[in-house]
Coordinates of C-alpha atoms and ligand atoms in Angstrom, one line a residue:
M4 CA -0.2 -0.2 -0.1
A5 CA 1.4 3.2 -0.8
G6 CA 2.0 5.6 2.1
Y7 CA 0.3 9.0 2.2
K8 CA 1.5 12.4 4.3
V9 CA -1.0 13.1 6.4
L10 CA -1.8 16.8 8.0
S11 CA -4.3 16.5 10.1
F12 CA -5.9 20.2 11.3
D13 CA -9.1 20.8 14.1
K14 CA -10.6 23.6 12.2
I15 CA -9.9 25.0 8.9
S16 CA -11.7 26.8 6.0
S17 CA -11.7 23.5 3.1
T18 CA -9.0 20.8 3.0
Q19 CA -9.9 21.0 -0.9
T20 CA -8.6 24.8 -0.5
Y21 CA -5.7 24.1 2.0
A22 CA -4.7 21.6 -1.1
H23 CA -4.9 23.8 -4.1
D24 CA -2.8 26.4 -1.9
M25 CA 0.0 24.1 -1.2
V26 CA -0.4 22.7 -4.8
A27 CA 0.1 27.0 -5.8
N28 CA 3.2 27.7 -3.7
G29 CA 5.2 24.4 -4.7
T30 CA 4.8 22.6 -1.8
A31 CA 2.3 19.6 -3.0
I32 CA 3.6 16.3 -3.2
D33 CA 1.9 13.0 -4.6
H34 CA -0.2 10.9 -1.9
T35 CA -0.6 14.3 1.0
A36 CA -3.9 14.0 2.6
I37 CA -5.0 17.2 4.5
V38 CA -7.6 16.5 7.0
A39 CA -9.5 18.6 9.2
A40 CA -11.9 17.8 12.4
A41 CA -14.1 20.4 10.7
Q42 CA -14.5 23.1 8.3
Y43 CA -15.6 26.8 8.2
A44 CA -15.7 27.2 4.2
G45 CA -16.7 23.5 3.1
R46 CA -17.0 23.4 -1.0
G47 CA -19.4 20.6 -2.7
R48 CA -20.3 20.3 -6.1
Y49 CA -21.9 23.2 -8.5
R50 CA -20.4 25.4 -5.9
R51 CA -22.2 24.5 -3.3
K52 CA -21.6 24.7 0.3
W53 CA -20.4 21.6 2.4
V54 CA -21.7 21.9 5.8
S55 CA -18.2 20.4 8.3
H56 CA -19.6 19.9 11.4
H57 CA -17.1 18.3 13.8
G58 CA -17.7 14.7 13.8
N59 CA -17.6 13.8 9.8
L60 CA -14.5 13.1 7.7
Y61 CA -13.2 15.6 5.6
A62 CA -9.9 15.1 3.8
S63 CA -8.7 16.3 0.3
F64 CA -6.1 13.7 -1.5
I65 CA -3.5 14.8 -3.8
F66 CA -2.2 12.8 -6.6
R67 CA 0.4 13.3 -9.4
I68 CA -1.1 12.8 -12.6
S69 CA 0.5 12.8 -15.9
E70 CA -3.1 13.7 -17.9
R71 CA -6.3 14.0 -16.6
E72 CA -8.8 11.1 -16.4
P73 CA -12.3 11.2 -16.4
R74 CA -12.7 7.4 -14.8
L75 CA -11.3 8.4 -11.8
A76 CA -14.5 9.3 -10.5
Y77 CA -15.6 5.8 -10.7
A78 CA -12.4 4.9 -8.5
I79 CA -12.9 7.1 -5.9
A80 CA -16.6 6.1 -5.9
V81 CA -16.1 2.3 -5.4
A82 CA -13.6 3.1 -2.7
I83 CA -15.9 4.5 -0.8
A84 CA -18.9 2.8 -1.0
E85 CA -16.7 -0.6 -0.5
T86 CA -15.3 1.6 2.4
L87 CA -18.7 1.6 3.8
I88 CA -19.6 -2.3 3.3
S89 CA -17.0 -3.0 4.9
F90 CA -19.2 -1.5 8.5
G91 CA -21.6 -3.5 7.4
T92 CA -24.4 -1.0 5.3
N93 CA -25.7 -1.4 1.9
P94 CA -24.4 1.8 0.2
Q95 CA -25.1 2.8 -3.6
I96 CA -23.5 4.9 -6.0
K97 CA -25.2 8.0 -7.8
W98 CA -23.5 9.1 -11.0
P99 CA -20.7 9.8 -10.9
N100 CA -20.1 9.7 -7.3
D101 CA -22.6 10.4 -4.8
I102 CA -22.9 7.8 -2.4
L103 CA -26.2 6.9 -0.8
I104 CA -27.5 5.0 2.0
D105 CA -31.4 4.1 2.0
G106 CA -31.4 6.6 -0.6
A107 CA -29.7 9.7 1.7
K108 CA -26.9 11.1 0.9
I109 CA -23.8 10.2 2.7
A110 CA -20.5 10.7 1.0
G111 CA -19.8 13.0 -2.1
V112 CA -16.7 13.8 -4.0
L113 CA -15.0 16.9 -5.4
I114 CA -12.3 15.9 -7.9
E115 CA -10.3 19.1 -9.1
Y116 CA -7.4 19.5 -11.3
A117 CA -4.4 21.4 -10.2
G118 CA -1.0 22.1 -12.3
R119 CA 0.2 18.5 -12.1
F120 CA -1.8 17.0 -9.4
V121 CA -5.7 15.9 -9.4
I122 CA -7.4 17.2 -6.0
V123 CA -9.7 14.4 -4.7
G124 CA -12.2 16.1 -1.6
I125 CA -14.0 13.7 0.3
G126 CA -16.9 14.1 2.6
I127 CA -18.4 11.2 4.5
N128 CA -21.2 12.1 7.3
V129 CA -20.4 10.2 10.3
H130 CA -21.6 11.6 13.2
S131 CA -24.3 14.7 12.0
N132 CA -25.9 14.9 8.4
P133 CA -26.8 18.2 7.4
T134 CA -30.4 19.1 6.2
V135 CA -29.8 19.8 2.2
A136 CA -32.6 21.4 0.1
E137 CA -31.6 19.6 -3.3
Y138 CA -31.7 16.0 -1.4
K139 CA -32.2 13.8 1.7
T140 CA -29.1 13.1 4.1
T141 CA -27.8 10.4 6.1
K142 CA -25.1 9.6 8.5
L143 CA -22.8 6.6 9.1
A144 CA -23.4 6.6 12.8
K145 CA -27.5 5.6 12.2
Y146 CA -25.8 1.6 10.9
A147 CA -22.2 1.7 12.7
D148 CA -20.3 2.3 15.4
V149 CA -17.3 4.0 14.2
D150 CA -14.2 5.4 14.7
L151 CA -13.0 8.3 12.1
T152 CA -9.4 7.3 12.2
D153 CA -10.3 4.0 11.5
L154 CA -12.9 4.6 8.9
F155 CA -9.8 6.9 7.4
G156 CA -7.8 4.1 7.2
R157 CA -9.9 2.1 5.1
L158 CA -10.4 4.8 3.0
T159 CA -7.1 4.8 2.1
K160 CA -6.3 1.0 1.9
N161 CA -9.5 1.2 -0.5
L162 CA -8.2 4.0 -2.6
D163 CA -5.1 2.3 -3.3
K164 CA -7.2 -0.8 -4.5
W165 CA -9.4 0.9 -6.9
M166 CA -7.2 4.0 -8.5
T167 CA -4.8 1.0 -9.7
A168 CA -7.0 -1.3 -10.6
E169 CA -7.9 -2.3 -14.3
F170 CA -11.0 0.2 -15.4
D171 CA -12.3 -2.9 -16.0
S172 CA -12.9 -4.1 -12.9
V173 CA -14.2 -0.9 -11.7
R174 CA -16.8 0.1 -14.1
R175 CA -17.8 -4.1 -12.6
E176 CA -17.8 -3.1 -9.2
W177 CA -19.3 0.5 -10.3
M178 CA -22.1 -1.1 -12.3
T179 CA -22.9 -3.6 -9.4
L180 CA -23.3 -1.0 -6.7
A181 CA -24.9 1.8 -9.0
A182 CA -28.6 3.4 -7.9
G183 CA -31.0 3.7 -10.8
L184 CA -29.4 1.5 -13.6
N185 CA -32.4 0.3 -16.0
R186 CA -34.9 2.9 -14.6
L187 CA -36.0 6.4 -15.4
V188 CA -34.2 9.3 -14.5
K189 CA -33.9 12.9 -15.4
Y190 CA -31.2 14.4 -17.3
R191 CA -31.9 18.2 -18.4
G192 CA -35.6 17.7 -18.1
E193 CA -35.9 15.2 -20.1
S194 CA -36.7 11.5 -19.3
V195 CA -34.0 9.3 -20.3
E196 CA -33.4 5.5 -19.2
L197 CA -29.7 4.5 -17.4
I198 CA -27.9 1.9 -18.9
G199 CA -24.3 2.7 -17.5
I200 CA -21.2 3.7 -17.6
N201 CA -18.8 3.1 -21.4
D202 CA -15.0 2.2 -21.9
N203 CA -13.7 6.1 -21.5
G204 CA -16.7 6.3 -18.6
A205 CA -18.8 8.6 -19.8
L206 CA -22.4 7.6 -18.7
V207 CA -24.7 6.1 -20.9
V208 CA -28.3 6.8 -20.8
R209 CA -31.2 5.8 -23.9
R210 CA -33.3 8.8 -24.7
G211 CA -36.1 6.6 -27.2
P212 CA -34.3 4.9 -29.6
E213 CA -30.7 6.9 -29.5
Y214 CA -28.4 6.0 -26.7
L215 CA -26.6 9.4 -25.6
L216 CA -23.0 10.0 -23.2
I217 CA -23.1 12.1 -20.5
H218 CA -20.1 13.7 -19.7
G219 CA -19.9 15.5 -16.0
D220 CA -23.4 16.7 -16.1
E221 CA -25.9 16.3 -13.1
I222 CA -29.1 13.5 -13.6
L223 CA -31.7 13.6 -11.0
M224 CA -33.8 10.3 -9.5
Ligands
BTN20 C1 -20.3 16.7 -3.3 O1 -20.9 18.2 -3.7 O2 -21.2 16.3 -3.2 C2 -18.6 17.0 -2.6 C3 -18.6 17.4 -1.4 C4 -17.4 17.3 -1.4 C5 -16.6 17.5 0.7 C6 -15.6 17.7 0.7 S1 -15.1 17.4 2.5 C7 -13.3 17.8 1.8 C8 -13.3 18.6 0.8 N1 -13.0 19.9 1.4 C9 -14.2 20.9 0.8 O3 -15.0 21.8 1.0 N2 -14.7 19.8 0.2 C10 -14.6 18.5 0.1

């Protein structure tokens, strides 16, 4: 297993912003993990806030890369889902990498590229779950006894496993865990059938007789 250089904080603005600052000032190295017990300016996808009280997991991982890899999102989602499975839960993945339990969001991922690095921000609700207007939320403590250090250890092991796995096996596992496969979902206001992901990591949906490939957009279930 690859080791991580772990930087831990009690409360900072955002582990993600901290990681970007490290890249900008030249102190970022591959496999750095920035972990905070709480954040006062946690960020989610689509410029949403990520409410970050003490008791949950907030971490940003810096990985050196040679090029952008759209399939990374799936490996990360599978790694988080397997981590949650190891606590006896039954998670599902909502494309591309929201993690749900019983239909409510328990974890989110923010993937951002910066120079020669990709920064993977992961938030997992453990002891509290915020009320969010757009979706239902839940927390891991509802299902299992969780120690945050143990959770972080299991997560890093799974990240290493799935980020180095062949995409074929990532895809197979992602499809097994995906929510809403072969069902109708809303994409840009239209009903489409969720088919799966292709070799390049695009989401495949069916609209009547035609198949569409979706890259980095939002679908509603
Ligand atoms: C989402 O919108 O689903 C993504 C949420 C990502 C939250 C994590 S918490 C650790 C890292 N720091 C942040 O400010 N955001 C990410």
